[in-house]
PDB file of N, CA, C and O in Angstrom:
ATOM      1  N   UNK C   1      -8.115  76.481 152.746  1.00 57.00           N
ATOM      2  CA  UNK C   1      -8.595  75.851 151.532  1.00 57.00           C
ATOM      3  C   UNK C   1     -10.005  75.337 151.783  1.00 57.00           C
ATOM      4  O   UNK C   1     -10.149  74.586 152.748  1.00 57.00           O
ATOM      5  N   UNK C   2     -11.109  75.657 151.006  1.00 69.00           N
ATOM      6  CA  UNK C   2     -12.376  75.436 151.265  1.00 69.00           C
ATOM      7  C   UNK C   2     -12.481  73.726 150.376  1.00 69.00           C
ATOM      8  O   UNK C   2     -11.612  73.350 149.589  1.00 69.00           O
ATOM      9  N   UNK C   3     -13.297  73.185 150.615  1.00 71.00           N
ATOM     10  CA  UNK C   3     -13.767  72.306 150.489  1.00 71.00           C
ATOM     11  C   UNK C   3     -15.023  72.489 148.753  1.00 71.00           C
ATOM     12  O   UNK C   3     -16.054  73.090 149.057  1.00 71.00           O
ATOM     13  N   UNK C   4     -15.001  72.298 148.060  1.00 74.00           N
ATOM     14  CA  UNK C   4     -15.187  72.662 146.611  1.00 74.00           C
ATOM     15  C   UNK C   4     -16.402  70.961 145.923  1.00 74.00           C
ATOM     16  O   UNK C   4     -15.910  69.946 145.430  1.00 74.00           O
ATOM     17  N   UNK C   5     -17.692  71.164 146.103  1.00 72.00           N
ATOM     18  CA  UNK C   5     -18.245  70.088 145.710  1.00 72.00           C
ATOM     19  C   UNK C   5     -18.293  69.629 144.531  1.00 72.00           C
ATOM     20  O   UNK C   5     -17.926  70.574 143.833  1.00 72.00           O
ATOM     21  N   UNK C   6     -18.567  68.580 143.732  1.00 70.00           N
ATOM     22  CA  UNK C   6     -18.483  68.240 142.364  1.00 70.00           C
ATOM     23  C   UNK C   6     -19.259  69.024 141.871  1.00 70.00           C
ATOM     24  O   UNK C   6     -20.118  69.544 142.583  1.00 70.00           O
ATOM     25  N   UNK C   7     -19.149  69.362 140.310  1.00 71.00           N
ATOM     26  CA  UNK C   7     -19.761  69.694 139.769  1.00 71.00           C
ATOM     27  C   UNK C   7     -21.193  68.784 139.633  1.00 71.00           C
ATOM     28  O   UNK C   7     -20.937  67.594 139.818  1.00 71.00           O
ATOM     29  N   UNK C   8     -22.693  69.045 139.348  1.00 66.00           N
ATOM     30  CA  UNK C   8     -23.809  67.643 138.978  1.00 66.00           C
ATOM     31  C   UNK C   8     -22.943  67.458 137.858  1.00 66.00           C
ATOM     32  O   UNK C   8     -22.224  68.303 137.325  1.00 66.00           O
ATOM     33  N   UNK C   9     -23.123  66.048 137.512  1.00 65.00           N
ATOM     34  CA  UNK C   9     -23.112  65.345 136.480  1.00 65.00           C
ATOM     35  C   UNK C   9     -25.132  65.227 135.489  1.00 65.00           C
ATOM     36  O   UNK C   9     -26.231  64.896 135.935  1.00 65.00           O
ATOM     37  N   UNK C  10     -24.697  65.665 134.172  1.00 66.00           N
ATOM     38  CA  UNK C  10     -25.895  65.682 133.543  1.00 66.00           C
ATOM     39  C   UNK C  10     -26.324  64.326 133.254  1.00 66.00           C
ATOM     40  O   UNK C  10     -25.241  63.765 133.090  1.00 66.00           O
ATOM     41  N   UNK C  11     -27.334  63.341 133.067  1.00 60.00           N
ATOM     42  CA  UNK C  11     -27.631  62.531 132.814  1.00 60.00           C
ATOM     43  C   UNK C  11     -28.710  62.281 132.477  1.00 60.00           C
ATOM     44  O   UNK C  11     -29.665  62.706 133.127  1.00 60.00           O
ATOM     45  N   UNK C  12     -28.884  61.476 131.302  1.00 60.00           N
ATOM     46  CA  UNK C  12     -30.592  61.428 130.649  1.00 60.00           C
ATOM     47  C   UNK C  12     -31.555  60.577 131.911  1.00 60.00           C
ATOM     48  O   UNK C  12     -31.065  59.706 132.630  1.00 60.00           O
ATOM     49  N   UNK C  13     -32.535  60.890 131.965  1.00 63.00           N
ATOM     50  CA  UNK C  13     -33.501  60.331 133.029  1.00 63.00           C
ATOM     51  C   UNK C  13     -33.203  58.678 131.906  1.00 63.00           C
ATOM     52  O   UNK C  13     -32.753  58.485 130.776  1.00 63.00           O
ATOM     53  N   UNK C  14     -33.782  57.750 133.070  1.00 63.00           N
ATOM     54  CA  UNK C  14     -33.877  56.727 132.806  1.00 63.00           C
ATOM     55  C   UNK C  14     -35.639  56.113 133.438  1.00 63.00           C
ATOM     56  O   UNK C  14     -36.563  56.662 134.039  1.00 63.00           O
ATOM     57  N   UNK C  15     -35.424  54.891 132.960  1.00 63.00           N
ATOM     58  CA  UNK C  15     -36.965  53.946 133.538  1.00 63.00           C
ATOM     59  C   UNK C  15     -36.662  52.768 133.563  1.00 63.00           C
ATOM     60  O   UNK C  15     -35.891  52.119 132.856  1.00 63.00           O
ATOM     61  N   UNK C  16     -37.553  52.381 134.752  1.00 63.00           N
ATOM     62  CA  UNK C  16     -37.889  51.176 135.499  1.00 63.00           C
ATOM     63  C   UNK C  16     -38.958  51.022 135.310  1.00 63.00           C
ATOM     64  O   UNK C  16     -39.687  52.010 135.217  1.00 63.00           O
ATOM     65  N   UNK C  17     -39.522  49.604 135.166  1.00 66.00           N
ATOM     66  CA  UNK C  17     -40.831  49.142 135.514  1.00 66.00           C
ATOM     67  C   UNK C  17     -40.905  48.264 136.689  1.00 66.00           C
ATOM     68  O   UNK C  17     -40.291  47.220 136.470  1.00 66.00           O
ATOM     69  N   UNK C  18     -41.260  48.295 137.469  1.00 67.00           N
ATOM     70  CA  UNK C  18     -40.959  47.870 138.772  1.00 67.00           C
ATOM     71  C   UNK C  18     -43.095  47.497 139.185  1.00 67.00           C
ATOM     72  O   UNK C  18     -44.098  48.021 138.700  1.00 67.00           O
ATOM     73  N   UNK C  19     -42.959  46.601 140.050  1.00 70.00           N
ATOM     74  CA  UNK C  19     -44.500  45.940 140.225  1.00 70.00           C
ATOM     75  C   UNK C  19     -44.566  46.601 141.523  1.00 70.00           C
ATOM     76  O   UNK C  19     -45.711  46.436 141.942  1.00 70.00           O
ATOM     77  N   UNK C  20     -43.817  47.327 142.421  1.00 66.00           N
ATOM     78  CA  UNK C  20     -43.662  47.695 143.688  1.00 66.00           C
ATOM     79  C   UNK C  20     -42.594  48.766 143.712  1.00 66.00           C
ATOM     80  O   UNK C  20     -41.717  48.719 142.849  1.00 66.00           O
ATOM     81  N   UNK C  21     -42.585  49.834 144.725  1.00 64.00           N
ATOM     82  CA  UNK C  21     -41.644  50.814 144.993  1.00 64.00           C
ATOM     83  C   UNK C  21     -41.458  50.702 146.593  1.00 64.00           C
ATOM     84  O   UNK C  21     -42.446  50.260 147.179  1.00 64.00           O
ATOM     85  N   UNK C  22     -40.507  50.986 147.269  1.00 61.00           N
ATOM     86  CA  UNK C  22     -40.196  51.080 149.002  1.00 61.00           C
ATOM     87  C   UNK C  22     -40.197  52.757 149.134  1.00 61.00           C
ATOM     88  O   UNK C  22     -40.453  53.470 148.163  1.00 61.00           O
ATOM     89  N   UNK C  23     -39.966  53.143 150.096  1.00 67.00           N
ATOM     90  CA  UNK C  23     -39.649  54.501 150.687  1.00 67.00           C
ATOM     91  C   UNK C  23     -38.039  54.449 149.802  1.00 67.00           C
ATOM     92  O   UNK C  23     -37.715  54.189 148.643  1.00 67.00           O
ATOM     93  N   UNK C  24     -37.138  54.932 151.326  1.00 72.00           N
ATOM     94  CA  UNK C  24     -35.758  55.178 150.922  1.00 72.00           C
ATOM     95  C   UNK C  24     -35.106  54.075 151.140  1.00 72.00           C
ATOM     96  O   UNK C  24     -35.788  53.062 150.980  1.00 72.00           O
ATOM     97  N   UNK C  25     -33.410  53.826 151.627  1.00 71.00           N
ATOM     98  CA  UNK C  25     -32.850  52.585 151.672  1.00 71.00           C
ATOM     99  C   UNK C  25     -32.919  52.842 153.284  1.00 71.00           C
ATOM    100  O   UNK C  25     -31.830  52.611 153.810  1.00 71.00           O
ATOM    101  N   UNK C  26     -33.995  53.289 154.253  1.00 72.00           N
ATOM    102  CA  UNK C  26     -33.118  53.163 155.273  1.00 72.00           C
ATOM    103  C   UNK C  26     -34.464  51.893 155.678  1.00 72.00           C
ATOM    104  O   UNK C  26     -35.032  51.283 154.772  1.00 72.00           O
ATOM    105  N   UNK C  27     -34.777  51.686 157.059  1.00 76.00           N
ATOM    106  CA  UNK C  27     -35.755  50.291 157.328  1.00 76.00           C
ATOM    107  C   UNK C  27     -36.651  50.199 157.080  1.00 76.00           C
ATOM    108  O   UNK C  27     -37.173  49.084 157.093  1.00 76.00           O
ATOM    109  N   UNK C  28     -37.389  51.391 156.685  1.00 79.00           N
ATOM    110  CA  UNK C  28     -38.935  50.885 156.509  1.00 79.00           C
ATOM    111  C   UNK C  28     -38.480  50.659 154.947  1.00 79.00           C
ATOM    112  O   UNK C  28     -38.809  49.561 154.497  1.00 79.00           O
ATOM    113  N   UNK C  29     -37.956  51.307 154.283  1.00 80.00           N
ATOM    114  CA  UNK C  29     -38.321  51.365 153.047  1.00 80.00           C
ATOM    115  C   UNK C  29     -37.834  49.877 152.458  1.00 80.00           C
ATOM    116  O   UNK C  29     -38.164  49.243 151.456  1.00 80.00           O
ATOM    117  N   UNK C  30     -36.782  49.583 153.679  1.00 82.00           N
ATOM    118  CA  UNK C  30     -35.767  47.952 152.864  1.00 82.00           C
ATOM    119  C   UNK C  30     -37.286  46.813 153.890  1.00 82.00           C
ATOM    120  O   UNK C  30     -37.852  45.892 153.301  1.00 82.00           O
ATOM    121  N   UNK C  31     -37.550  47.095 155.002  1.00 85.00           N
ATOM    122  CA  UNK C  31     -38.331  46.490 155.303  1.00 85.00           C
ATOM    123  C   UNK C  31     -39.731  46.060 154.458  1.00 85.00           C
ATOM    124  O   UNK C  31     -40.251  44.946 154.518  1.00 85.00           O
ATOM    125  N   UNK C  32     -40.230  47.219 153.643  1.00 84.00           N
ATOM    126  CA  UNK C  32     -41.201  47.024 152.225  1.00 84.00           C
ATOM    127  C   UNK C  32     -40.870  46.204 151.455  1.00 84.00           C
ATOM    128  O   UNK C  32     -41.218  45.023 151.475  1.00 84.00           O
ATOM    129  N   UNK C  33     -40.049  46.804 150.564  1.00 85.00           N
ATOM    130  CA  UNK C  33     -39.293  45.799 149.852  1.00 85.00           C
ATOM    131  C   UNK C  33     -39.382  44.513 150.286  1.00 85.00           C
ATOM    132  O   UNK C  33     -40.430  43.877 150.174  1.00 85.00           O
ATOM    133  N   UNK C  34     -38.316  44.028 150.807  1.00 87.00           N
ATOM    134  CA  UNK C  34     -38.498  42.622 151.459  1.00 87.00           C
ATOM    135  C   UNK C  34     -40.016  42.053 152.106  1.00 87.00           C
ATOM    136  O   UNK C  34     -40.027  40.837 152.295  1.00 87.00           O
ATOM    137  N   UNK C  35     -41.092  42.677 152.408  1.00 89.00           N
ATOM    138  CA  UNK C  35     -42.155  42.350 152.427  1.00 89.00           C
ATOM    139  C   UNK C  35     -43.094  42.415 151.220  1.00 89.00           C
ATOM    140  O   UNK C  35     -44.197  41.872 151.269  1.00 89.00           O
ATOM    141  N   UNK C  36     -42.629  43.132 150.044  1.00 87.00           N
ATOM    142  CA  UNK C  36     -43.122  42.846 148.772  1.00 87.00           C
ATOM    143  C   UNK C  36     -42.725  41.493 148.252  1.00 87.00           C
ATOM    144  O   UNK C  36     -43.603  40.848 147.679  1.00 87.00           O
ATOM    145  N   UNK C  37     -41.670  41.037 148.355  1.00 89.00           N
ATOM    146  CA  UNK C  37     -41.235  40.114 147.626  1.00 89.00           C
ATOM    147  C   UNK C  37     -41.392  38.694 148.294  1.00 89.00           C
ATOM    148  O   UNK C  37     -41.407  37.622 147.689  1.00 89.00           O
ATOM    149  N   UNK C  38     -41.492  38.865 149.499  1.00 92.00           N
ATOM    150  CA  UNK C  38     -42.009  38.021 150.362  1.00 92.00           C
ATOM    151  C   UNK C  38     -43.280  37.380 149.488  1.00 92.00           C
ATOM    152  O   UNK C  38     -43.163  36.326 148.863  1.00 92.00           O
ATOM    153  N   UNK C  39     -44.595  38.217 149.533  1.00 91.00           N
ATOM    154  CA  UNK C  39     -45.373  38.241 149.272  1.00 91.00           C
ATOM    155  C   UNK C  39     -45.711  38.196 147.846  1.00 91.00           C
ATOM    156  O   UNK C  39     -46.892  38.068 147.524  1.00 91.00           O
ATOM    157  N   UNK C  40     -44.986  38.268 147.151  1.00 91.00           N
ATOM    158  CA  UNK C  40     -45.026  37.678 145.756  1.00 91.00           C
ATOM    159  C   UNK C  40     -44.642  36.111 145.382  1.00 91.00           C
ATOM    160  O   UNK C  40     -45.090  35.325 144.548  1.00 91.00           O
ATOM    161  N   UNK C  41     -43.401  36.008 146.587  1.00 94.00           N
ATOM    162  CA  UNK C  41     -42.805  34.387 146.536  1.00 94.00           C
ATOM    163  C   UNK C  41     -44.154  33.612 146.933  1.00 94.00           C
ATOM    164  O   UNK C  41     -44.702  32.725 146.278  1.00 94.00           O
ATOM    165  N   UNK C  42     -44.521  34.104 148.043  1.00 95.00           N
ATOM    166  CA  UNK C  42     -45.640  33.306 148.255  1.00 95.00           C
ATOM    167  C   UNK C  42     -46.877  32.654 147.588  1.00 95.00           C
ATOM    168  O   UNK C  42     -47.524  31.618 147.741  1.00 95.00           O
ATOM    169  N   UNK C  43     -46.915  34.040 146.553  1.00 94.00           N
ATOM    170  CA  UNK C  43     -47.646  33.377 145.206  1.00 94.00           C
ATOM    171  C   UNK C  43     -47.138  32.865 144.093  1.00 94.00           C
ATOM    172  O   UNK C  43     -47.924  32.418 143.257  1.00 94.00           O
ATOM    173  N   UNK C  44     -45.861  32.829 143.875  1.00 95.00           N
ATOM    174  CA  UNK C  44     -45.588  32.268 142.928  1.00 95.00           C
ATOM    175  C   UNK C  44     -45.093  33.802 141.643  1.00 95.00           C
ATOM    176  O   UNK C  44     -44.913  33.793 140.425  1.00 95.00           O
ATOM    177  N   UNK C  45     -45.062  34.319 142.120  1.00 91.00           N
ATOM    178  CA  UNK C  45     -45.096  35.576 141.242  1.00 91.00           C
ATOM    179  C   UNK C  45     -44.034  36.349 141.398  1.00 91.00           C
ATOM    180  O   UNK C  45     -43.830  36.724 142.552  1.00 91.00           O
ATOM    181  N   UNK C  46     -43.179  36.754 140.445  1.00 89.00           N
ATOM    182  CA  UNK C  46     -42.493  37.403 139.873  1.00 89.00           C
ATOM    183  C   UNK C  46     -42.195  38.637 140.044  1.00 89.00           C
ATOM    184  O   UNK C  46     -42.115  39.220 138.963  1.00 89.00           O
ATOM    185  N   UNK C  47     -41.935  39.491 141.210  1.00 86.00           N
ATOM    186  CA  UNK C  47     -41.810  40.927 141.464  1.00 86.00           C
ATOM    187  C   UNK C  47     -40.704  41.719 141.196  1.00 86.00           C
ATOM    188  O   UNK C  47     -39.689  41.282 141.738  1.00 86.00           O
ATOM    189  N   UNK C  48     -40.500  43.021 140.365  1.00 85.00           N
ATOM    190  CA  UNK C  48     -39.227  43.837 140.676  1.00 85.00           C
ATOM    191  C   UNK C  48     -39.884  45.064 141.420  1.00 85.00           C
ATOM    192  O   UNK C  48     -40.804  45.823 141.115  1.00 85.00           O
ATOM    193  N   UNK C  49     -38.980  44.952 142.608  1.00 83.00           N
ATOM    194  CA  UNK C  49     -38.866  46.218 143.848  1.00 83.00           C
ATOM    195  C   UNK C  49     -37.776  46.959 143.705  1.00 83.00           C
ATOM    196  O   UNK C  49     -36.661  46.447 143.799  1.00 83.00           O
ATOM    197  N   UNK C  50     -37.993  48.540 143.405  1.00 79.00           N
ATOM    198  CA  UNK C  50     -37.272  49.445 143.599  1.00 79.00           C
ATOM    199  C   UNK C  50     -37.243  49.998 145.072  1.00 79.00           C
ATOM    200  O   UNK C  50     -38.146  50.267 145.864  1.00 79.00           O
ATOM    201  N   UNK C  51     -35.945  50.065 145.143  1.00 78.00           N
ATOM    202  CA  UNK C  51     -35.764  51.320 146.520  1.00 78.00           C
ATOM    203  C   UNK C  51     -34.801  52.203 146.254  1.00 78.00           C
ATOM    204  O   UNK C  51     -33.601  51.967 146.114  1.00 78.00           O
ATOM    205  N   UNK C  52     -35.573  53.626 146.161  1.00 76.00           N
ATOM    206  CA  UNK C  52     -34.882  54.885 145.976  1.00 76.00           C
ATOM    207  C   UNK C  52     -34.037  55.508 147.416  1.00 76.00           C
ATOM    208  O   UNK C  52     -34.627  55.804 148.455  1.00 76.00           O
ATOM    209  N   UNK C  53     -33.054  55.585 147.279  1.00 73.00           N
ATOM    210  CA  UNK C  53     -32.155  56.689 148.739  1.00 73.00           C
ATOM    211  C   UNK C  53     -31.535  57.720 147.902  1.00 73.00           C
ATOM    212  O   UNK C  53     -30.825  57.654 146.898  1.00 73.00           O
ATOM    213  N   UNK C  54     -31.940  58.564 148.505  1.00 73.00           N
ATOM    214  CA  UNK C  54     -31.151  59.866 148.149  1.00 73.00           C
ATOM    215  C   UNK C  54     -30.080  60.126 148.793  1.00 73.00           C
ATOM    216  O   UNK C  54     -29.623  61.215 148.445  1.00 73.00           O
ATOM    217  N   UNK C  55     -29.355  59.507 149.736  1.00 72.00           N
ATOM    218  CA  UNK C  55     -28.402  59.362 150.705  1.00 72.00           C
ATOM    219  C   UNK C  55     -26.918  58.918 149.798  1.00 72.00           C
ATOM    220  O   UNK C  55     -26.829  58.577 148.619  1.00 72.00           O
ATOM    221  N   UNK C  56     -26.028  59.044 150.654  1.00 73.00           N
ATOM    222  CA  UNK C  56     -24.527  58.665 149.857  1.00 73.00           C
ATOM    223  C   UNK C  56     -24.463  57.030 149.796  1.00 73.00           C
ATOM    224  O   UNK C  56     -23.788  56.342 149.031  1.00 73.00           O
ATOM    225  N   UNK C  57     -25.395  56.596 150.860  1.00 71.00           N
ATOM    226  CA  UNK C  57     -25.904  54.815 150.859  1.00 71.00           C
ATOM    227  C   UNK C  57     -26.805  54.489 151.815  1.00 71.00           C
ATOM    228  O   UNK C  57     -27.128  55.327 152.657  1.00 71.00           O
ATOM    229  N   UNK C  58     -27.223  53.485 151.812  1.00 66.00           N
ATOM    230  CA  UNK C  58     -28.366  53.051 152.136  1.00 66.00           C
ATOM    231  C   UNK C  58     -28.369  53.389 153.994  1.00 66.00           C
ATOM    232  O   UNK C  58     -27.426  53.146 154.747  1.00 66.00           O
ATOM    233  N   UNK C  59     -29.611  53.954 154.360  1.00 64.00           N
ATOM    234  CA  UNK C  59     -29.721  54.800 155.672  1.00 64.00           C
ATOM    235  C   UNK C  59     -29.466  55.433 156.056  1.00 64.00           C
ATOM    236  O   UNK C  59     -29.855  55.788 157.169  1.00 64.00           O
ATOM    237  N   UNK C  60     -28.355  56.170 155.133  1.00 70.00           N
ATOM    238  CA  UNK C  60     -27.435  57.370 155.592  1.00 70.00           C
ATOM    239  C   UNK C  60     -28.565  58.414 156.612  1.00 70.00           C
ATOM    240  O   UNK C  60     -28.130  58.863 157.672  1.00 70.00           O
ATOM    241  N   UNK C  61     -29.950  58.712 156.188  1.00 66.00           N
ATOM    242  CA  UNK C  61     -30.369  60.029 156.846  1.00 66.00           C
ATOM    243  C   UNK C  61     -30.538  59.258 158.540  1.00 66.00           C
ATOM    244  O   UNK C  61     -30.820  60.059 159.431  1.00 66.00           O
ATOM    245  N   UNK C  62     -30.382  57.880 158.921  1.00 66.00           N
ATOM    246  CA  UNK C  62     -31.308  57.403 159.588  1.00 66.00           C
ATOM    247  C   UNK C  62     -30.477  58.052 161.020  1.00 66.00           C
ATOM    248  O   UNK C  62     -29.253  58.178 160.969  1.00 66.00           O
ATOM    249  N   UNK C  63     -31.296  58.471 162.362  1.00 60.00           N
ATOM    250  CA  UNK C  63     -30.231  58.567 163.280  1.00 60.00           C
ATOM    251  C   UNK C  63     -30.753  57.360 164.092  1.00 60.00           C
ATOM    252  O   UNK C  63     -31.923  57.004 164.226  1.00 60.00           O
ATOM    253  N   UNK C  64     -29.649  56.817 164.597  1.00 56.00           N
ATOM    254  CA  UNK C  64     -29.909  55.700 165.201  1.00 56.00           C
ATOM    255  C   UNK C  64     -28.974  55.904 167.331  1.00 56.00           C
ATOM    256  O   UNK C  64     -27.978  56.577 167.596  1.00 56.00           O
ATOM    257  N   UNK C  65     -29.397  55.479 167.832  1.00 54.00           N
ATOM    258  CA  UNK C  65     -28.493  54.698 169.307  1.00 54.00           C
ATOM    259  C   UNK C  65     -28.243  53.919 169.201  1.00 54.00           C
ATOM    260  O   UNK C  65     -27.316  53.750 169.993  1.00 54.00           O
ATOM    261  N   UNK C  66     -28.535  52.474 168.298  1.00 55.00           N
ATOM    262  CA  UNK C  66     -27.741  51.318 168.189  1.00 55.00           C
ATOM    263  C   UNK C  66     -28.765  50.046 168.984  1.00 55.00           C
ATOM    264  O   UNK C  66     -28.579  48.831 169.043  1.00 55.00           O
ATOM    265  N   UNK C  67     -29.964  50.957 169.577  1.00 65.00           N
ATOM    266  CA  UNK C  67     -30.957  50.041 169.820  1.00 65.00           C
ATOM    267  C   UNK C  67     -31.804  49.519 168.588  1.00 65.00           C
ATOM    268  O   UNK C  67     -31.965  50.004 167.468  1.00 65.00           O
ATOM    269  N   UNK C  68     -32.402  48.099 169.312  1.00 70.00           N
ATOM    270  CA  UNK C  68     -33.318  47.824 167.819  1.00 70.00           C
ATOM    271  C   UNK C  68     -33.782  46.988 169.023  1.00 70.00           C
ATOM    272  O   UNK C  68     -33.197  46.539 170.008  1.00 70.00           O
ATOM    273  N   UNK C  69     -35.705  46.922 168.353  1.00 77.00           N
ATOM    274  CA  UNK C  69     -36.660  45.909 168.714  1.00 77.00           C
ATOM    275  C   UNK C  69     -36.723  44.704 167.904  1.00 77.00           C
ATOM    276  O   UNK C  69     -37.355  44.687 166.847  1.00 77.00           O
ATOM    277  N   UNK C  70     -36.119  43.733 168.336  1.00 82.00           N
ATOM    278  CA  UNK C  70     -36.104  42.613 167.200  1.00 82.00           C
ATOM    279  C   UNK C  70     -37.858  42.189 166.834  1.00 82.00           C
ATOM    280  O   UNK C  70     -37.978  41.038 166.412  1.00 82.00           O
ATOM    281  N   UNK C  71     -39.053  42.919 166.944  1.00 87.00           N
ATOM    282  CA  UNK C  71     -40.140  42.381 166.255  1.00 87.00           C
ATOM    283  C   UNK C  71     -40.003  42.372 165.386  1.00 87.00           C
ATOM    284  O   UNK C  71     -40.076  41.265 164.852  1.00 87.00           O
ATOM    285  N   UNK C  72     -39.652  43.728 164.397  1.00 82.00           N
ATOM    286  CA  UNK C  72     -39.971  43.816 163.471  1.00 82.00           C
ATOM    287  C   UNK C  72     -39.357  42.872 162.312  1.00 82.00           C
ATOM    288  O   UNK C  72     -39.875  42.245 161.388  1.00 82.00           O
ATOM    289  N   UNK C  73     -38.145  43.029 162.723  1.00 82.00           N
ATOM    290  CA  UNK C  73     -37.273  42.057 161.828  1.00 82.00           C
ATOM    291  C   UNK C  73     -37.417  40.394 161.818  1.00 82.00           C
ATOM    292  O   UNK C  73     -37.233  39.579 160.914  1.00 82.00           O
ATOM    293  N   UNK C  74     -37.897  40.212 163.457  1.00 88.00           N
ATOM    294  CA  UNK C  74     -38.773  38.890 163.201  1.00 88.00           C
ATOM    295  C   UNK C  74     -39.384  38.187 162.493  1.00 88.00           C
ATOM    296  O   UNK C  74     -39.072  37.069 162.082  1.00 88.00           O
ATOM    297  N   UNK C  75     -40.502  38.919 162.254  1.00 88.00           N
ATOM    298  CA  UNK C  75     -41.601  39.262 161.695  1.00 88.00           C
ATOM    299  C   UNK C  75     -41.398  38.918 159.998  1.00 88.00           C
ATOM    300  O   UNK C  75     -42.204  38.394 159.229  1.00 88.00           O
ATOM    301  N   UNK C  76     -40.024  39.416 159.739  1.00 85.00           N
ATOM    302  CA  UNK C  76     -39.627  39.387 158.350  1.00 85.00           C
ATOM    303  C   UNK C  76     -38.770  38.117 158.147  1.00 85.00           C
ATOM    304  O   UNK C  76     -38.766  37.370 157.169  1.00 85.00           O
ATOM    305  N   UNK C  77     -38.353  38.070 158.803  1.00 87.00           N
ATOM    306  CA  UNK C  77     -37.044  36.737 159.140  1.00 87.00           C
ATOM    307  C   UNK C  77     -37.351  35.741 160.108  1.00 87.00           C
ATOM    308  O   UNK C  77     -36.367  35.342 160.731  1.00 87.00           O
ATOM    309  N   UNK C  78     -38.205  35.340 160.340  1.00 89.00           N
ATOM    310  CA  UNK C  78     -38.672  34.292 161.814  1.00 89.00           C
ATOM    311  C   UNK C  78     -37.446  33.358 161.729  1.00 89.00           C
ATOM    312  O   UNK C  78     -37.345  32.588 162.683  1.00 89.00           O
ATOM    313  N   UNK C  79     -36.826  33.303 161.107  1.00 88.00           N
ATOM    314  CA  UNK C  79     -35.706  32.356 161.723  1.00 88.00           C
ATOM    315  C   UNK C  79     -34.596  32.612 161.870  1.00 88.00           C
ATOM    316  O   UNK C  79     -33.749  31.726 161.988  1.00 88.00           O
ATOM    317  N   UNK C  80     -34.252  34.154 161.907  1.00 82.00           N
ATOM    318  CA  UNK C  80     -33.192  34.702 161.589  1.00 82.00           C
ATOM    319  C   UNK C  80     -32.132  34.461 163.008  1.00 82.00           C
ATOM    320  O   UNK C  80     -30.982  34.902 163.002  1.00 82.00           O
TER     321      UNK C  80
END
């Protein structure tokens, strides 16, 4: 028995107005994001950030070992 994918589902395009866009959902793109909005709090200003993944969820393409350099996330979170 083969394995049989969904049919697409048709759907009317939709819109966002968004003040900022990221990459995908995997780190850089959630890392943007969260540095957009950062940077809007800081002024006082009002941002919507989209982040597009084409993935089944967020990082799916990413390959990882399970290492991480905590700068970066530092950097974003200093008190994390």
């Amino acid at each position: 028995h083969t394995h049989q994918p969904p049919a697409p589902i048709a759907a009317p395009p939709f819109f966002f107005k968004a003040g900022g866009g990221g990459g995908g959902g995997g780190g850089g793109g959630r890392a943007t994001a969260i540095r957009l909005k950062q940077l809007a709090a800081e002024k006082g200003t009002e941002l919507s950030v989209v982040v597009l993944e084409k993935g089944s969820e967020p990082g799916a393409h990413i390959l990882s070992g399970a290492l991480m350099d905590p700068r970066a996330i530092t950097e974003l979170f200093p008190d994390w």
